[in-house]
Short mmCIF file of C-alpha atoms in Angstrom, two decimals:
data_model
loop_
_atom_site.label_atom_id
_atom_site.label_comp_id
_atom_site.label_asym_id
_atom_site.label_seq_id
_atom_site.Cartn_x
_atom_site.Cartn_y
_atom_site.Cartn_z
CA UNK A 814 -98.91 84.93 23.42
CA UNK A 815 -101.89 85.16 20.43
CA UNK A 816 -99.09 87.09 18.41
CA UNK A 817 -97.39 84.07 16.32
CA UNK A 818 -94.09 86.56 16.41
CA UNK A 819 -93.84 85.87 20.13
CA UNK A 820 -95.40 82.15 20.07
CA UNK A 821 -92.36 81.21 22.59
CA UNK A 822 -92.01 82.48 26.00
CA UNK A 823 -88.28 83.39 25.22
CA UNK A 824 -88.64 85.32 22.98
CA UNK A 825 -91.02 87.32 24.27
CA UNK A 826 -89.29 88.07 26.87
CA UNK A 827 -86.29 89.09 24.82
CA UNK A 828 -87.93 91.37 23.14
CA UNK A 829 -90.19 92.49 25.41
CA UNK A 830 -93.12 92.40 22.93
CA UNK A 831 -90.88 95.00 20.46
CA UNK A 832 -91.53 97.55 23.16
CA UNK A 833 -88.89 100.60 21.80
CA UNK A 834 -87.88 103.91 22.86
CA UNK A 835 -88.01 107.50 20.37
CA UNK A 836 -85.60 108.02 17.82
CA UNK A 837 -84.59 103.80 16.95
CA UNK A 838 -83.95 103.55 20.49
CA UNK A 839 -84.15 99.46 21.24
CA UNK A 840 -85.16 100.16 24.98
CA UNK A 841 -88.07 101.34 25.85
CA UNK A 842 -87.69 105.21 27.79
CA UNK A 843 -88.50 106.21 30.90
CA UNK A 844 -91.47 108.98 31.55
CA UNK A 845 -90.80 110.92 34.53
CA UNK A 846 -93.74 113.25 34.13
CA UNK A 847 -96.27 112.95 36.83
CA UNK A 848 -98.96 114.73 34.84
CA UNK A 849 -100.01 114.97 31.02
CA UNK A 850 -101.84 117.93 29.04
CA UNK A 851 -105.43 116.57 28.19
CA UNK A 852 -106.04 115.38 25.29
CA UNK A 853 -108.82 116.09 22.54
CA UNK A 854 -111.35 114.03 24.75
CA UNK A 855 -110.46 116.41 27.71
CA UNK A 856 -110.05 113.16 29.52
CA UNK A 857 -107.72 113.88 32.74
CA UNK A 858 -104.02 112.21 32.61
CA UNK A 859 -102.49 111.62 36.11
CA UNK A 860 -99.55 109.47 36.95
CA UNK A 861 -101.16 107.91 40.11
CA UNK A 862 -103.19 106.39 37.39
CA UNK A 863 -101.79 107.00 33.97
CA UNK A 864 -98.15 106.41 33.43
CA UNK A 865 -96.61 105.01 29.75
CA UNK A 866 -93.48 103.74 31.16
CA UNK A 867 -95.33 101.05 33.17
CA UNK A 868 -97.27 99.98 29.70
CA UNK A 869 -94.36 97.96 28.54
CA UNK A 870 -93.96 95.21 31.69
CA UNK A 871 -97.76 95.18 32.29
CA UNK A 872 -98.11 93.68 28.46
CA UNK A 873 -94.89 91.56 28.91
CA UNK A 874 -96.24 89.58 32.34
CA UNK A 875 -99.97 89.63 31.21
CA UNK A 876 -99.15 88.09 27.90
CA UNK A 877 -96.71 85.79 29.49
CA UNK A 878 -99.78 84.52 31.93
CA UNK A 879 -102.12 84.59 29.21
CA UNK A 880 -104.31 87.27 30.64
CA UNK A 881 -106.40 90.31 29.65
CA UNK A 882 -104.38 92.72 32.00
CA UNK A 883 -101.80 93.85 34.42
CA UNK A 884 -101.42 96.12 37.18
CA UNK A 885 -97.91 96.93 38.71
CA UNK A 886 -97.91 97.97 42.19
CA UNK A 887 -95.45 99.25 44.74
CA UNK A 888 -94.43 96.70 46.16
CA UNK A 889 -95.62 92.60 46.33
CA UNK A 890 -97.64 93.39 49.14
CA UNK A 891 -99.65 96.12 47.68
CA UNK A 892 -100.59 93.64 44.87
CA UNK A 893 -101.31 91.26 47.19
CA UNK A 894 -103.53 93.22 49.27
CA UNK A 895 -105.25 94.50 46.71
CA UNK A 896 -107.85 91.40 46.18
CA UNK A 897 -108.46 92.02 50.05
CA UNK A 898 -109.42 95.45 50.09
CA UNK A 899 -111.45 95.14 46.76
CA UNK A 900 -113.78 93.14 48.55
CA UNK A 901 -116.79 94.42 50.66
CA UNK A 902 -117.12 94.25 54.27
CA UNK A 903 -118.64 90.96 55.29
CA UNK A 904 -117.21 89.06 52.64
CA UNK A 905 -115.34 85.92 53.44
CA UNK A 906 -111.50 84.23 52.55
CA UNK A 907 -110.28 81.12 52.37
CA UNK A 908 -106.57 81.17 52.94
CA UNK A 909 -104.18 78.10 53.46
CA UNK A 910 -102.15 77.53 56.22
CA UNK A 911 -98.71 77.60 54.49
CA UNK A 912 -98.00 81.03 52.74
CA UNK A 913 -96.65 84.25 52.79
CA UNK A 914 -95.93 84.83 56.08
CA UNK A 915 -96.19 88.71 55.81
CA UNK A 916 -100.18 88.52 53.70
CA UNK A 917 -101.13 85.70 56.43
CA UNK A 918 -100.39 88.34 59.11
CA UNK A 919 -101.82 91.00 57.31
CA UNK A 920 -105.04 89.41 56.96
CA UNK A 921 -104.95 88.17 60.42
CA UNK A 922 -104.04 91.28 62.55
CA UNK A 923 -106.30 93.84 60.02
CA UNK A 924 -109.16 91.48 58.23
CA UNK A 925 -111.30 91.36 61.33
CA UNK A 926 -111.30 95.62 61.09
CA UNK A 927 -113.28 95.77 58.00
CA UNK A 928 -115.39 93.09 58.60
CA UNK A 929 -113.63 90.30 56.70
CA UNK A 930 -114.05 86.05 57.77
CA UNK A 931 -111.06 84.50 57.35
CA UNK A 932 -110.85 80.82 57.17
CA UNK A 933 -107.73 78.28 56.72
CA UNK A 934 -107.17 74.98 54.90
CA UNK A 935 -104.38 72.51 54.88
CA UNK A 936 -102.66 73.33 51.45
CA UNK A 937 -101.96 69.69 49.79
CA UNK A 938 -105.71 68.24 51.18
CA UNK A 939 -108.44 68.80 48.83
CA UNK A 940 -110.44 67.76 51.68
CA UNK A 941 -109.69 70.07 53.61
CA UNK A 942 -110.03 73.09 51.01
CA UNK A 943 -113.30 71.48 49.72
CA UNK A 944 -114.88 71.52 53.53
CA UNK A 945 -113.79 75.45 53.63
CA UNK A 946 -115.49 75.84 50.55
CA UNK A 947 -118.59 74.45 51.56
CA UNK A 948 -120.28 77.32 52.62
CA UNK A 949 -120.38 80.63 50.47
CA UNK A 950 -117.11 82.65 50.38
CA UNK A 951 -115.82 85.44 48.23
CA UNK A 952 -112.09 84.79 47.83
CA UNK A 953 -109.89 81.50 47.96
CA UNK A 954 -106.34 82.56 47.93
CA UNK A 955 -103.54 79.61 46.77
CA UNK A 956 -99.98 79.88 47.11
CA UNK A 957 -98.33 76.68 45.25
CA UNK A 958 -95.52 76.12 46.30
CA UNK A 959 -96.48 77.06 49.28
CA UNK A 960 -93.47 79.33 50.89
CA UNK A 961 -91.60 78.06 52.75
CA UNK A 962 -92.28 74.54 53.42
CA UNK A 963 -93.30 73.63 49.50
CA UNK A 964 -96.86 72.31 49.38
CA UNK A 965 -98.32 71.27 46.39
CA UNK A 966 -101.91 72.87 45.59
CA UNK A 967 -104.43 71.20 42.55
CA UNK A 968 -105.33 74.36 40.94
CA UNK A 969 -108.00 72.93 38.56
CA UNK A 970 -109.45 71.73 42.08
CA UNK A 971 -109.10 75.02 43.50
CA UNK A 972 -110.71 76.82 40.79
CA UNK A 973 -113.44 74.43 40.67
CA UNK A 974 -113.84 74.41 44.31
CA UNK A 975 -113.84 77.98 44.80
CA UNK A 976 -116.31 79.00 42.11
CA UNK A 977 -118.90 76.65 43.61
CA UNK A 978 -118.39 78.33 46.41
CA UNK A 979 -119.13 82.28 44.59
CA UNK A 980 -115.65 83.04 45.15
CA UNK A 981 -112.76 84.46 43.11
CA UNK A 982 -109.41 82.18 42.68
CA UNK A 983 -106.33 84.30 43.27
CA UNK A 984 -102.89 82.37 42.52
CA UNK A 985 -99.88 83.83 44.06
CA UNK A 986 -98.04 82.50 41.15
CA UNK A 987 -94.25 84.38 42.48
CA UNK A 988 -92.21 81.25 43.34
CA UNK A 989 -93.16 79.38 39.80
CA UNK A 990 -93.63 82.47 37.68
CA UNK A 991 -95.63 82.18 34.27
CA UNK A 992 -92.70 80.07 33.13
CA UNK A 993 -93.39 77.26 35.10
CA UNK A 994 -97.02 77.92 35.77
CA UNK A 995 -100.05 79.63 34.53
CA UNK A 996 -102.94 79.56 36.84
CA UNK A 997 -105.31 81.12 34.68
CA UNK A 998 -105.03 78.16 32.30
CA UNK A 999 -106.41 75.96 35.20
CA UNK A 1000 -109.21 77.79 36.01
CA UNK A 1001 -107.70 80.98 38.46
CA UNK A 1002 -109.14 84.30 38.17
CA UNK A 1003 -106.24 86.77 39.37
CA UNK A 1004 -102.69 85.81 39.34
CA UNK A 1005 -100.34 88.14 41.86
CA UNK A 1006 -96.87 88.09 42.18
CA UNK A 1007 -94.03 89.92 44.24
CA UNK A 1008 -92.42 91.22 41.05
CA UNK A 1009 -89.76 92.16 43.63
CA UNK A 1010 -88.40 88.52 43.02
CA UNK A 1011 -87.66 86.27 40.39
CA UNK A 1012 -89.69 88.57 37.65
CA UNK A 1013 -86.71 91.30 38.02
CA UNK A 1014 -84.29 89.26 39.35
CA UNK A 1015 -81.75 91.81 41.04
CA UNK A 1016 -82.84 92.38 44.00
CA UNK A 1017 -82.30 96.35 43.30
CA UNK A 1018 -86.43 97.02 43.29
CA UNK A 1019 -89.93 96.56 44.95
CA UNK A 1020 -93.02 95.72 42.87
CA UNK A 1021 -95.88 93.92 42.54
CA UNK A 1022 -97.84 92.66 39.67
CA UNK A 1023 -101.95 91.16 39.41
CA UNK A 1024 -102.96 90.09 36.61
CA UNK A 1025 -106.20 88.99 35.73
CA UNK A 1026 -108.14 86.18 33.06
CA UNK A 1027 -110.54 88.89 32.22
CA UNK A 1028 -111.56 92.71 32.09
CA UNK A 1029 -114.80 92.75 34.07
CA UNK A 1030 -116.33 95.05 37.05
CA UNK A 1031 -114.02 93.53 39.19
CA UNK A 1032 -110.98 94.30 37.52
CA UNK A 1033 -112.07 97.84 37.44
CA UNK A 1034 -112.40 97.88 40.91
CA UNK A 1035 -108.80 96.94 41.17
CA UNK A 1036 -107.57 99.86 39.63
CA UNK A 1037 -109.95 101.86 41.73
CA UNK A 1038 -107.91 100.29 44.62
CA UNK A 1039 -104.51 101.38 42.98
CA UNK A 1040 -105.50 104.74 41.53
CA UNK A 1041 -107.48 105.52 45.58
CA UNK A 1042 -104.53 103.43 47.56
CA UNK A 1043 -101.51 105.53 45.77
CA UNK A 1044 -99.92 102.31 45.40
CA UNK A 1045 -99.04 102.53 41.39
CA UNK A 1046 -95.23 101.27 40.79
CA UNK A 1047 -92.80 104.21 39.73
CA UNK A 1048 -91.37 104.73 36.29
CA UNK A 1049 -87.94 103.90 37.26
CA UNK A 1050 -89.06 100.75 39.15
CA UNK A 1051 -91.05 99.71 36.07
CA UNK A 1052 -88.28 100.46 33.70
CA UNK A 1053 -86.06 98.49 36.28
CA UNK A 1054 -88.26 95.49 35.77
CA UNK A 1055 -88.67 95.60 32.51
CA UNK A 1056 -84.96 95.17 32.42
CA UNK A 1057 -84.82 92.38 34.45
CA UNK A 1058 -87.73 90.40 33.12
CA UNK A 1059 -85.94 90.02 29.47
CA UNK A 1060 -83.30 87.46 31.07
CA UNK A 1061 -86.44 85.68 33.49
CA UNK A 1062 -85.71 82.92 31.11
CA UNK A 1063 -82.16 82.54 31.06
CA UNK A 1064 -82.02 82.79 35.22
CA UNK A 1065 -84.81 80.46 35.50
CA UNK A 1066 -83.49 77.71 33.42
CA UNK A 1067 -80.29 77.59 35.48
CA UNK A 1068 -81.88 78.30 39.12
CA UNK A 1069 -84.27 75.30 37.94
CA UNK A 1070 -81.26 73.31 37.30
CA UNK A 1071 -78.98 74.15 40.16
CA UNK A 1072 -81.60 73.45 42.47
CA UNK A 1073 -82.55 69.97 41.65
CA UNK A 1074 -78.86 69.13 41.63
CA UNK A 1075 -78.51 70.79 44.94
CA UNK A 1076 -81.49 69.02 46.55
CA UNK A 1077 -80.44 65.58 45.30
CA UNK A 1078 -77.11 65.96 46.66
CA UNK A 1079 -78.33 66.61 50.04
CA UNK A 1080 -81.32 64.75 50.38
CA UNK A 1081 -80.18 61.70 52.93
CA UNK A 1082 -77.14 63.74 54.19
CA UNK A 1083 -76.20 62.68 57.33
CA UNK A 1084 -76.65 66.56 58.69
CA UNK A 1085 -80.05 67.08 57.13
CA UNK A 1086 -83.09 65.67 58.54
CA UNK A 1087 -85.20 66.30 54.87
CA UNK A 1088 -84.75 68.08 51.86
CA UNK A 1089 -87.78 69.60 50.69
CA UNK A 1090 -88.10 70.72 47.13
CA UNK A 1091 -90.95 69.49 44.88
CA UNK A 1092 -88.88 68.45 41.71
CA UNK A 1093 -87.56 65.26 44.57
CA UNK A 1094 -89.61 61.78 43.66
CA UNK A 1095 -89.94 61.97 47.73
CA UNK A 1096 -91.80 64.91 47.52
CA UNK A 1097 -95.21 64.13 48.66
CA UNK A 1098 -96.87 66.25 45.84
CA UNK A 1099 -94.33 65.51 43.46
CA UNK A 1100 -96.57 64.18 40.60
CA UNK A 1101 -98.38 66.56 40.98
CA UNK A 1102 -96.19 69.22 40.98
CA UNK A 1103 -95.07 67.58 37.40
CA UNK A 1104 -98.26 68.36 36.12
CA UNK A 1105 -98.63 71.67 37.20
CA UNK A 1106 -95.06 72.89 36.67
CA UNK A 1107 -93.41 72.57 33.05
CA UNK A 1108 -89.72 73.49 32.56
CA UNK A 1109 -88.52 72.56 36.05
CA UNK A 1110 -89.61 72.62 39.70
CA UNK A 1111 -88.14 76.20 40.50
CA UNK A 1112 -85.19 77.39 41.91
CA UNK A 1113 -86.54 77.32 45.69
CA UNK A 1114 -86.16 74.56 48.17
CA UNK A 1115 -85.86 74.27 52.01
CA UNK A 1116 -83.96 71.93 54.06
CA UNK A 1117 -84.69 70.69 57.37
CA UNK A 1118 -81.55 70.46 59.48
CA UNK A 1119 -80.78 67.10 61.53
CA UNK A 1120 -79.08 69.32 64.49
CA UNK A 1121 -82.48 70.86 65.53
CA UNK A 1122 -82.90 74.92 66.02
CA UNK A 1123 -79.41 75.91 66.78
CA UNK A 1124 -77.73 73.84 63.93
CA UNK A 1125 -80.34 75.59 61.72
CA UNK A 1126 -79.01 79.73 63.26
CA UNK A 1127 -75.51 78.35 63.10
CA UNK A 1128 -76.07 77.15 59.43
CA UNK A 1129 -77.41 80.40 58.27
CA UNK A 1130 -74.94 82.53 60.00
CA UNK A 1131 -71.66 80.06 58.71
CA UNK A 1132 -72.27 80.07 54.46
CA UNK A 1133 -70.35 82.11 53.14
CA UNK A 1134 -71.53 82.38 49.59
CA UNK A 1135 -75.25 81.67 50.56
CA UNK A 1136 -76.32 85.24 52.28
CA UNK A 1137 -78.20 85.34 55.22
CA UNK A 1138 -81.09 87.58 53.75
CA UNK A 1139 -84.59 87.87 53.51
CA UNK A 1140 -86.08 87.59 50.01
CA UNK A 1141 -85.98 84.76 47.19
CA UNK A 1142 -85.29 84.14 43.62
CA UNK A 1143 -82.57 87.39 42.35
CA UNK A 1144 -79.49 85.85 41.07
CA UNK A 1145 -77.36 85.72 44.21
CA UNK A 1146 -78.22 82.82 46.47
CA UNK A 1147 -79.74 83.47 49.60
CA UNK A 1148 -80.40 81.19 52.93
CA UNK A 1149 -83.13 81.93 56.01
CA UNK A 1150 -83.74 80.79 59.45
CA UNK A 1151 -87.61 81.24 58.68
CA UNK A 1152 -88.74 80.19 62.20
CA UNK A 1153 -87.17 83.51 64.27
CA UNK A 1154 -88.21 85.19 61.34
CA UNK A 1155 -92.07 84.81 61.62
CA UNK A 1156 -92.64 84.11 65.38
CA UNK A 1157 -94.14 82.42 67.80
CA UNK A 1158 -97.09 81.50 65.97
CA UNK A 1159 -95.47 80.57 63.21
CA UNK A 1160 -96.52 76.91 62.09
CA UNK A 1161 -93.12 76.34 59.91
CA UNK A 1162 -90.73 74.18 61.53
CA UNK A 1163 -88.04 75.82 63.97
CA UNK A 1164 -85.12 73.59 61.79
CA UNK A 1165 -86.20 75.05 59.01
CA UNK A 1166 -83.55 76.55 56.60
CA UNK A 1167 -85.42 78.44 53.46
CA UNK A 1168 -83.11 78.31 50.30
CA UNK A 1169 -83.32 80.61 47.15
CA UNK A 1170 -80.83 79.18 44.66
CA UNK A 1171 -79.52 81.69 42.52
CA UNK A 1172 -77.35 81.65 39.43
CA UNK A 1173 -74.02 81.06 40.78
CA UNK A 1174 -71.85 77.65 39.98
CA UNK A 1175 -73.89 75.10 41.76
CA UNK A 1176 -70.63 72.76 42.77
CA UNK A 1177 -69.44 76.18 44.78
CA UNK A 1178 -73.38 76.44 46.55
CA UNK A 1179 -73.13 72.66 47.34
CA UNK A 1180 -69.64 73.07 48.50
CA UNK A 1181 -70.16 76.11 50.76
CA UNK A 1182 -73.87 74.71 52.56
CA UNK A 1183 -71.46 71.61 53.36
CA UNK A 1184 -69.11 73.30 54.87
CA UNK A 1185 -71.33 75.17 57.05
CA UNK A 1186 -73.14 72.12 58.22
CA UNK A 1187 -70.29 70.38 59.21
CA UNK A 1188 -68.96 73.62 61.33
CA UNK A 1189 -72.53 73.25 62.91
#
């Protein structure tokens, strides 16, 4: 945000950077054209690589992160991924215990084919990420909050940790956004997010976004890995996003705010056995999380539900304005039985209920999770 016209995140946003269409048009256009004539240089212009209509939300979400570039991908796990498959064969990750369930199992059930060591830590013990970063490693991955059980990570510790170590810092930075956090101002080297969440906000796209603190060799090996992979997001996807990242603010601010109120209210309800959001003083991480987090704690929470396993499935099945749904973070709310969901080797508790507060009347959310666990 160097540009003193855009010194606020708002606005920024808003205006996404003055991006602007042909003819006085206020939104940008969308480029269709999967190939361009050459130019004086002779210099070949391909959409897998080379697309205008993705220019516009790369600049918004790098500037907002306070990085020297963005890629958009397909989807959040092709961003994610990405890191992974830019690395050589031998190399070795660090990866905590909570995150992602779908990357975890990625990296799990494929890592081991290229030649990849995977190691895990604890996510809220620096101990624990410290002693995985005592030997050499190439790549520490942090999710904070960690999805979906809400784990507090020191990323000026991570960074520091990790670099001792030779590795890269990658932040999946989806469940804050750059609103909340900015990784690369505490040390991280690439930020990724499922742009399929709270950066578009209407659930009507996929995409992914990395971003990095610098344009090095690495970062052109990135691209390599989009441009080779085929994994560049579409115009319309990227015009779609665009769209929804001028109201991230707006959404934020009230998901941010609906959620605390949500999580106090329940929080020593007889039918919950623990509230877990990271804006609660009972939070374990909490002052933490108040350092690392400015403007609010997020609109994501998960509660633990006093009835064991079946309370939890009846729960999710009974709210009726909370949708039983997979995803987080678009304006409608949505709840998840995360347990079934991952498996049997899934460390997140089987009364776990994962919450994604979205921008509805939080008295009506509050009303209609009651209602449900008293039916249960």
């Amino acid at each position: 945000m160097a540009d003193s016209l855009y010194s606020k995140a708002e606005t920024l946003l808003a205006q996404a950077l003055g991006a602007a269409g042909p003819d006085g048009a206020i939104v940008p256009g969308i480029e269709p054209a999967s190939t361009f004539v050459r130019g004086e240089d002779g210099r070949t212009r391909y959409g897998r690589d080379d697309d205008p209509t993705l220019v516009p939300a790369e600049s918004v979400i790098a500037a907002l992160e306070g990085g020297a570039g963005c890629l958009l991908f397909s989807s959040g796990m092709a961003a994610c991924t990405a890191p992974f498959l830019a690395l050589k064969a031998g190399a070795r990750v660090v990866l905590p215990k909570a995150m992602y369930w779908s990357l975890r199992a990625w990296v799990q059930n494929y890592a081991a084919d290229w030649g990849l060591t995977v190691d895990f830590y604890d996510n809220a013990d620096t101990a624990s990420l410290a002693a995985a970063c005592a030997r050499p490693a190439d790549l520490v991955w942090v999710e904070s909050p960690a999805n979906p059980t809400w784990e507090i990570t020191d990323l000026a510790v991570a960074a520091d940790l990790a670099h001792k170590a030779g590795a890269l810092l990658v932040v999946d930075n989806t469940v804050p956004t750059p609103l909340l956090t900015r990784p690369l101002e505490f040390g991280a080297d690439l930020v990724v997010h499922s742009a399929t969440k709270g950066l578009n906000g209407h659930s009507d796209i996929l995409a992914g976004a990395l971003v990095t603190g610098r344009d090095d060799a690495h970062w052109q090996r990135l691209k390599t890995v989009r441009k080779g992979n085929g994994s560049r997001l579409g115009a319309f996807e990227a015009w779609l996003l665009l769209r929804g990242l001028r109201t991230l603010h707006l959404r934020l601010e009230r998901q941010c705010a609906s959620a605390m109120k949500f999580a106090e209210h329940f929080a020593g309800h007889a039918g919950v056995r623990e509230v877990i959001y990271p804006g609660l003083a009972s939070h374990p991480q909490h002052a933490l999380a108040a350092r690392q987090m400015t403007g609010g704690f997020g609109g994501m929470l998960s509660v633990r539900v006093a009835g064991g396993f079946k309370a939890a499935a009846s729960v999710a099945k009974t709210t009726r304005l909370f949708r039983d749904a997979t995803s987080l973070m678009g304006v409608e709310s949505l709840i998840e039985h995360r347990q079934p969901v991952e498996g049997p080797t899934s460390p997140t508790p089987d009364d776990l209920l994962r919450i994604s507060i979205g921008v509805e009347h939080v008295d009506d959310l509050i009303a209609d999770f009651a209602a449900a666990l008293a039916a249960s």
